[in-house]
Every structure is written in C-alpha cells, then in structure tokens.
C-alpha cells in the first residue's frame, strides 16, 4: 500500500470531527425534529453527504495515482485530504446553479 493510500485510510478511519461544518450537521426536514435521533439526522446531513463525496473523490485520485493513470502528485492528494472538511457551501451552491448539477457544483467547489 502506498503512502498516499495509507494517509487516506488514516483519514477515513476516524470519526467525523464535531468542530467541522457545525451548521450543516443536521438533516433539515419537518419530521426530523419529531422522529429522528441526533445520530440518524447526522447520517443524512449535508456535512456527512458532501464529505463522503469528497472521500470517494480522494479514494479515486489515490487509486489513479497508484495505477499511474494520471499525473496526480502526493502534494495534490495531501491538499485534497487537508480540505476534506473545508466545504464552502456558498461556492457549491453558486457552481450548482451555473452547471445545473449538484455533483458538478461540489466538484468545482472542492477544486476552488
């Protein structure tokens, strides 16, 4: 396993940092306050959803680097890992309106 893959494994093996994305750790829905536990609300929250997307993109980039399919550097992977929980929801919403696609909005926000 490469050092980039080990760094990725370490990153995803820990719990979600409670001090990150605090305004986005609850899924907003009228029934959530009545029926959902705090933990269940977090599972469907924007913070968890979009950080999971980013984890997938980091895993993909790591695998592509290991297979030699792209010119992704160790520094690029480190930058991606360092920004896993730094989600700018305003930029993502702006990009989503521009591209009319939620995933592409977050892809571009991650690269911004």
Short mmCIF file of N, CA and C in Angstrom, two decimals:
data_model
loop_
_atom_site.label_atom_id
_atom_site.label_comp_id
_atom_site.label_asym_id
_atom_site.label_seq_id
_atom_site.Cartn_x
_atom_site.Cartn_y
_atom_site.Cartn_z
N UNK A 1 0.85 -1.17 0.00
CA UNK A 1 0.00 0.00 0.00
C UNK A 1 0.90 1.24 0.00
N UNK A 2 0.58 2.19 -0.87
CA UNK A 2 1.39 3.40 -0.98
C UNK A 2 1.18 4.32 0.22
N UNK A 3 2.07 5.28 0.37
CA UNK A 3 1.94 6.23 1.47
C UNK A 3 0.67 7.06 1.32
N UNK A 4 0.28 7.37 0.08
CA UNK A 4 -0.96 8.12 -0.14
C UNK A 4 -2.17 7.30 0.28
N UNK A 5 -2.16 6.02 -0.02
CA UNK A 5 -3.27 5.14 0.37
C UNK A 5 -3.33 5.00 1.88
N UNK A 6 -2.17 4.89 2.53
CA UNK A 6 -2.14 4.81 3.99
C UNK A 6 -2.68 6.09 4.62
N UNK A 7 -2.30 7.24 4.06
CA UNK A 7 -2.78 8.52 4.57
C UNK A 7 -4.30 8.63 4.41
N UNK A 8 -4.81 8.12 3.28
CA UNK A 8 -6.25 8.13 3.07
C UNK A 8 -6.95 7.22 4.08
N UNK A 9 -6.42 6.04 4.31
CA UNK A 9 -7.01 5.11 5.27
C UNK A 9 -7.06 5.73 6.66
N UNK A 10 -5.99 6.41 7.06
CA UNK A 10 -5.96 7.07 8.36
C UNK A 10 -7.03 8.16 8.44
N UNK A 11 -7.19 8.89 7.35
CA UNK A 11 -8.15 9.99 7.31
C UNK A 11 -9.58 9.48 7.49
N UNK A 12 -9.94 8.43 6.78
CA UNK A 12 -11.33 7.98 6.82
C UNK A 12 -11.64 7.06 7.99
N UNK A 13 -10.62 6.55 8.68
CA UNK A 13 -10.88 5.62 9.77
C UNK A 13 -11.34 6.33 11.04
N UNK A 14 -11.10 7.60 11.15
CA UNK A 14 -11.51 8.33 12.34
C UNK A 14 -12.94 8.83 12.24
N UNK A 15 -13.49 9.26 13.37
CA UNK A 15 -14.85 9.79 13.35
C UNK A 15 -14.91 11.17 12.70
N UNK A 16 -16.10 11.58 12.34
CA UNK A 16 -16.30 12.91 11.78
C UNK A 16 -15.94 13.94 12.85
N UNK A 17 -15.11 14.92 12.54
CA UNK A 17 -14.73 15.93 13.55
C UNK A 17 -15.93 16.82 13.90
N UNK A 18 -16.33 16.81 15.15
CA UNK A 18 -17.52 17.53 15.58
C UNK A 18 -17.40 19.05 15.45
N UNK A 19 -16.18 19.57 15.39
CA UNK A 19 -15.99 21.01 15.27
C UNK A 19 -15.96 21.49 13.81
N UNK A 20 -16.17 20.59 12.87
CA UNK A 20 -16.18 20.95 11.45
C UNK A 20 -17.62 21.01 10.94
N UNK A 21 -17.91 21.99 10.11
CA UNK A 21 -19.20 22.11 9.42
C UNK A 21 -20.38 22.03 10.39
N UNK A 22 -20.25 22.69 11.51
CA UNK A 22 -21.27 22.57 12.57
C UNK A 22 -22.65 23.04 12.13
N UNK A 23 -22.74 23.99 11.22
CA UNK A 23 -24.04 24.46 10.76
C UNK A 23 -24.71 23.51 9.78
N UNK A 24 -24.01 22.45 9.38
CA UNK A 24 -24.54 21.54 8.36
C UNK A 24 -24.58 20.09 8.84
N UNK A 25 -24.60 19.87 10.16
CA UNK A 25 -24.58 18.51 10.68
C UNK A 25 -25.97 17.95 10.98
N UNK A 26 -27.01 18.66 10.59
CA UNK A 26 -28.37 18.19 10.82
C UNK A 26 -29.12 18.19 9.50
N UNK A 27 -29.79 17.09 9.22
CA UNK A 27 -30.62 17.00 8.03
C UNK A 27 -31.89 17.79 8.28
N UNK A 28 -32.20 18.71 7.39
CA UNK A 28 -33.36 19.58 7.55
C UNK A 28 -34.59 18.96 6.90
N UNK A 29 -35.55 18.61 7.73
CA UNK A 29 -36.82 18.07 7.26
C UNK A 29 -37.83 18.21 8.40
N UNK A 30 -39.08 18.49 8.12
CA UNK A 30 -40.06 18.69 9.20
C UNK A 30 -40.18 17.52 10.17
N UNK A 31 -39.96 16.30 9.71
CA UNK A 31 -40.12 15.15 10.58
C UNK A 31 -38.88 14.82 11.40
N UNK A 32 -37.75 15.43 11.07
CA UNK A 32 -36.50 15.13 11.77
C UNK A 32 -36.61 15.50 13.24
N UNK A 33 -37.09 16.69 13.55
CA UNK A 33 -37.17 17.11 14.95
C UNK A 33 -38.07 16.20 15.77
N UNK A 34 -39.07 15.67 15.13
CA UNK A 34 -40.03 14.84 15.85
C UNK A 34 -39.57 13.40 16.01
N UNK A 35 -39.00 12.82 14.97
CA UNK A 35 -38.77 11.38 14.97
C UNK A 35 -37.32 10.92 14.90
N UNK A 36 -36.43 11.73 14.45
CA UNK A 36 -35.05 11.26 14.22
C UNK A 36 -34.16 11.49 15.42
N UNK A 37 -33.26 10.55 15.64
CA UNK A 37 -32.24 10.75 16.65
C UNK A 37 -31.19 11.70 16.10
N UNK A 38 -30.37 12.23 16.97
CA UNK A 38 -29.28 13.11 16.53
C UNK A 38 -28.36 12.36 15.56
N UNK A 39 -28.06 11.12 15.87
CA UNK A 39 -27.16 10.32 15.04
C UNK A 39 -27.76 10.07 13.65
N UNK A 40 -29.05 9.75 13.60
CA UNK A 40 -29.70 9.49 12.32
C UNK A 40 -29.78 10.77 11.49
N UNK A 41 -30.05 11.87 12.15
CA UNK A 41 -30.09 13.16 11.45
C UNK A 41 -28.73 13.47 10.84
N UNK A 42 -27.65 13.14 11.56
CA UNK A 42 -26.31 13.40 11.03
C UNK A 42 -26.02 12.54 9.81
N UNK A 43 -26.47 11.29 9.81
CA UNK A 43 -26.21 10.39 8.68
C UNK A 43 -26.67 11.03 7.37
N UNK A 44 -27.80 11.72 7.39
CA UNK A 44 -28.37 12.31 6.17
C UNK A 44 -28.03 13.79 6.03
N UNK A 45 -27.18 14.31 6.88
CA UNK A 45 -26.86 15.74 6.86
C UNK A 45 -26.00 16.13 5.67
N UNK A 46 -26.05 17.41 5.28
CA UNK A 46 -25.17 17.89 4.21
C UNK A 46 -23.68 17.68 4.54
N UNK A 47 -23.32 17.87 5.78
CA UNK A 47 -21.90 17.71 6.17
C UNK A 47 -21.44 16.29 5.88
N UNK A 48 -22.22 15.31 6.28
CA UNK A 48 -21.84 13.92 6.06
C UNK A 48 -21.92 13.55 4.58
N UNK A 49 -22.97 13.98 3.91
CA UNK A 49 -23.16 13.66 2.49
C UNK A 49 -22.00 14.16 1.64
N UNK A 50 -21.68 15.44 1.78
CA UNK A 50 -20.68 16.03 0.90
C UNK A 50 -19.26 15.65 1.29
N UNK A 51 -19.01 15.40 2.57
CA UNK A 51 -17.67 14.92 2.94
C UNK A 51 -17.49 13.47 2.46
N UNK A 52 -18.57 12.70 2.41
CA UNK A 52 -18.49 11.35 1.85
C UNK A 52 -18.17 11.40 0.36
N UNK A 53 -18.80 12.32 -0.36
CA UNK A 53 -18.45 12.51 -1.78
C UNK A 53 -16.97 12.79 -1.91
N UNK A 54 -16.46 13.69 -1.06
CA UNK A 54 -15.05 14.06 -1.14
C UNK A 54 -14.15 12.87 -0.82
N UNK A 55 -14.54 12.05 0.14
CA UNK A 55 -13.76 10.86 0.45
C UNK A 55 -13.69 9.94 -0.77
N UNK A 56 -14.79 9.80 -1.47
CA UNK A 56 -14.79 8.98 -2.69
C UNK A 56 -13.86 9.56 -3.74
N UNK A 57 -13.88 10.88 -3.91
CA UNK A 57 -13.01 11.50 -4.92
C UNK A 57 -11.55 11.35 -4.54
N UNK A 58 -11.24 11.43 -3.24
CA UNK A 58 -9.86 11.24 -2.78
C UNK A 58 -9.44 9.79 -3.01
N UNK A 59 -10.33 8.85 -2.73
CA UNK A 59 -10.02 7.44 -2.97
C UNK A 59 -9.77 7.19 -4.45
N UNK A 60 -10.58 7.78 -5.31
CA UNK A 60 -10.39 7.64 -6.75
C UNK A 60 -9.05 8.22 -7.19
N UNK A 61 -8.74 9.42 -6.72
CA UNK A 61 -7.47 10.05 -7.10
C UNK A 61 -6.28 9.23 -6.59
N UNK A 62 -6.40 8.67 -5.40
CA UNK A 62 -5.33 7.84 -4.84
C UNK A 62 -5.13 6.60 -5.69
N UNK A 63 -6.22 5.95 -6.06
CA UNK A 63 -6.13 4.74 -6.90
C UNK A 63 -5.56 5.07 -8.28
N UNK A 64 -5.99 6.18 -8.85
CA UNK A 64 -5.47 6.58 -10.16
C UNK A 64 -3.97 6.83 -10.09
N UNK A 65 -3.52 7.47 -8.99
CA UNK A 65 -2.09 7.70 -8.84
C UNK A 65 -1.33 6.38 -8.72
N UNK A 66 -1.85 5.47 -7.90
CA UNK A 66 -1.18 4.18 -7.71
C UNK A 66 -1.08 3.39 -9.01
N UNK A 67 -2.11 3.51 -9.85
CA UNK A 67 -2.12 2.78 -11.11
C UNK A 67 -1.37 3.50 -12.22
N UNK A 68 -0.94 4.74 -11.95
CA UNK A 68 -0.20 5.51 -12.94
C UNK A 68 -1.08 6.04 -14.06
N UNK A 69 -2.37 6.18 -13.80
CA UNK A 69 -3.29 6.64 -14.84
C UNK A 69 -3.28 8.15 -15.03
N UNK A 70 -2.86 8.87 -14.03
CA UNK A 70 -2.85 10.33 -14.11
C UNK A 70 -1.58 10.88 -13.50
N UNK A 71 -1.40 12.16 -13.63
CA UNK A 71 -0.23 12.83 -13.06
C UNK A 71 -0.54 13.43 -11.69
N UNK A 72 -1.36 12.78 -10.90
CA UNK A 72 -1.70 13.27 -9.57
C UNK A 72 -0.49 13.11 -8.66
N UNK A 73 -0.10 14.20 -8.03
CA UNK A 73 1.08 14.17 -7.17
C UNK A 73 0.68 13.90 -5.72
N UNK A 74 1.69 13.57 -4.91
CA UNK A 74 1.46 13.39 -3.48
C UNK A 74 0.98 14.70 -2.85
N UNK A 75 1.52 15.82 -3.34
CA UNK A 75 1.08 17.13 -2.82
C UNK A 75 -0.39 17.38 -3.12
N UNK A 76 -0.84 16.99 -4.30
CA UNK A 76 -2.25 17.17 -4.67
C UNK A 76 -3.14 16.33 -3.75
N UNK A 77 -2.74 15.09 -3.51
CA UNK A 77 -3.53 14.23 -2.62
C UNK A 77 -3.54 14.78 -1.21
N UNK A 78 -2.41 15.30 -0.75
CA UNK A 78 -2.37 15.89 0.59
C UNK A 78 -3.29 17.09 0.67
N UNK A 79 -3.29 17.92 -0.36
CA UNK A 79 -4.17 19.09 -0.38
C UNK A 79 -5.64 18.65 -0.35
N UNK A 80 -5.96 17.61 -1.09
CA UNK A 80 -7.34 17.09 -1.08
C UNK A 80 -7.71 16.60 0.32
N UNK A 81 -6.81 15.85 0.96
CA UNK A 81 -7.10 15.35 2.31
C UNK A 81 -7.22 16.50 3.30
N UNK A 82 -6.36 17.50 3.16
CA UNK A 82 -6.39 18.64 4.08
C UNK A 82 -7.68 19.45 3.97
N UNK A 83 -8.32 19.39 2.81
CA UNK A 83 -9.54 20.18 2.59
C UNK A 83 -10.81 19.35 2.63
N UNK A 84 -10.72 18.15 3.14
CA UNK A 84 -11.88 17.26 3.18
C UNK A 84 -13.08 17.92 3.85
N UNK A 85 -12.87 18.55 4.99
CA UNK A 85 -13.98 19.12 5.75
C UNK A 85 -14.11 20.64 5.57
N UNK A 86 -13.38 21.20 4.63
CA UNK A 86 -13.47 22.64 4.38
C UNK A 86 -14.39 22.86 3.17
N UNK A 87 -15.67 22.69 3.39
CA UNK A 87 -16.66 22.80 2.32
C UNK A 87 -17.27 24.19 2.34
N UNK A 88 -17.15 24.90 1.25
CA UNK A 88 -17.77 26.21 1.11
C UNK A 88 -19.12 26.00 0.42
N UNK A 89 -20.17 25.93 1.23
CA UNK A 89 -21.50 25.65 0.70
C UNK A 89 -22.00 26.77 -0.20
N UNK A 90 -21.54 27.99 0.01
CA UNK A 90 -21.93 29.10 -0.86
C UNK A 90 -21.37 28.94 -2.26
N UNK A 91 -20.09 28.60 -2.35
CA UNK A 91 -19.47 28.37 -3.66
C UNK A 91 -20.12 27.16 -4.33
N UNK A 92 -20.38 26.11 -3.57
CA UNK A 92 -21.01 24.92 -4.14
C UNK A 92 -22.39 25.25 -4.71
N UNK A 93 -23.17 26.06 -4.00
CA UNK A 93 -24.50 26.44 -4.48
C UNK A 93 -24.39 27.30 -5.75
N UNK A 94 -23.41 28.20 -5.76
CA UNK A 94 -23.19 29.04 -6.94
C UNK A 94 -22.81 28.19 -8.16
N UNK A 95 -21.90 27.25 -7.95
CA UNK A 95 -21.48 26.37 -9.05
C UNK A 95 -22.62 25.44 -9.48
N UNK A 96 -23.44 25.02 -8.52
CA UNK A 96 -24.57 24.17 -8.87
C UNK A 96 -25.56 24.92 -9.77
N UNK A 97 -25.80 26.18 -9.47
CA UNK A 97 -26.67 26.99 -10.34
C UNK A 97 -26.04 27.16 -11.72
N UNK A 98 -24.72 27.37 -11.75
CA UNK A 98 -24.03 27.55 -13.02
C UNK A 98 -24.11 26.30 -13.90
N UNK A 99 -23.85 25.14 -13.30
CA UNK A 99 -23.80 23.89 -14.06
C UNK A 99 -25.13 23.14 -14.07
N UNK A 100 -26.05 23.59 -13.23
CA UNK A 100 -27.35 22.93 -13.07
C UNK A 100 -27.16 21.44 -12.74
N UNK A 101 -26.21 21.20 -11.82
CA UNK A 101 -25.88 19.84 -11.43
C UNK A 101 -25.23 19.87 -10.05
N UNK A 102 -25.82 19.19 -9.08
CA UNK A 102 -25.31 19.27 -7.71
C UNK A 102 -23.92 18.67 -7.55
N UNK A 103 -23.67 17.53 -8.17
CA UNK A 103 -22.36 16.90 -8.03
C UNK A 103 -21.28 17.77 -8.65
N UNK A 104 -21.52 18.27 -9.85
CA UNK A 104 -20.52 19.13 -10.50
C UNK A 104 -20.29 20.41 -9.72
N UNK A 105 -21.34 20.93 -9.09
CA UNK A 105 -21.17 22.10 -8.24
C UNK A 105 -20.19 21.83 -7.12
N UNK A 106 -20.30 20.65 -6.50
CA UNK A 106 -19.38 20.31 -5.41
C UNK A 106 -18.00 19.90 -5.91
N UNK A 107 -17.91 19.32 -7.08
CA UNK A 107 -16.60 19.01 -7.66
C UNK A 107 -15.83 20.32 -7.86
N UNK A 108 -16.48 21.31 -8.43
CA UNK A 108 -15.81 22.59 -8.67
C UNK A 108 -15.54 23.35 -7.37
N UNK A 109 -16.41 23.21 -6.41
CA UNK A 109 -16.17 23.86 -5.10
C UNK A 109 -14.97 23.22 -4.41
N UNK A 110 -14.81 21.91 -4.56
CA UNK A 110 -13.67 21.20 -3.96
C UNK A 110 -12.38 21.65 -4.60
N UNK A 111 -12.41 21.93 -5.88
CA UNK A 111 -11.21 22.36 -6.59
C UNK A 111 -10.95 23.85 -6.53
N UNK A 112 -11.86 24.60 -5.91
CA UNK A 112 -11.72 26.07 -5.87
C UNK A 112 -10.69 26.51 -4.85
#
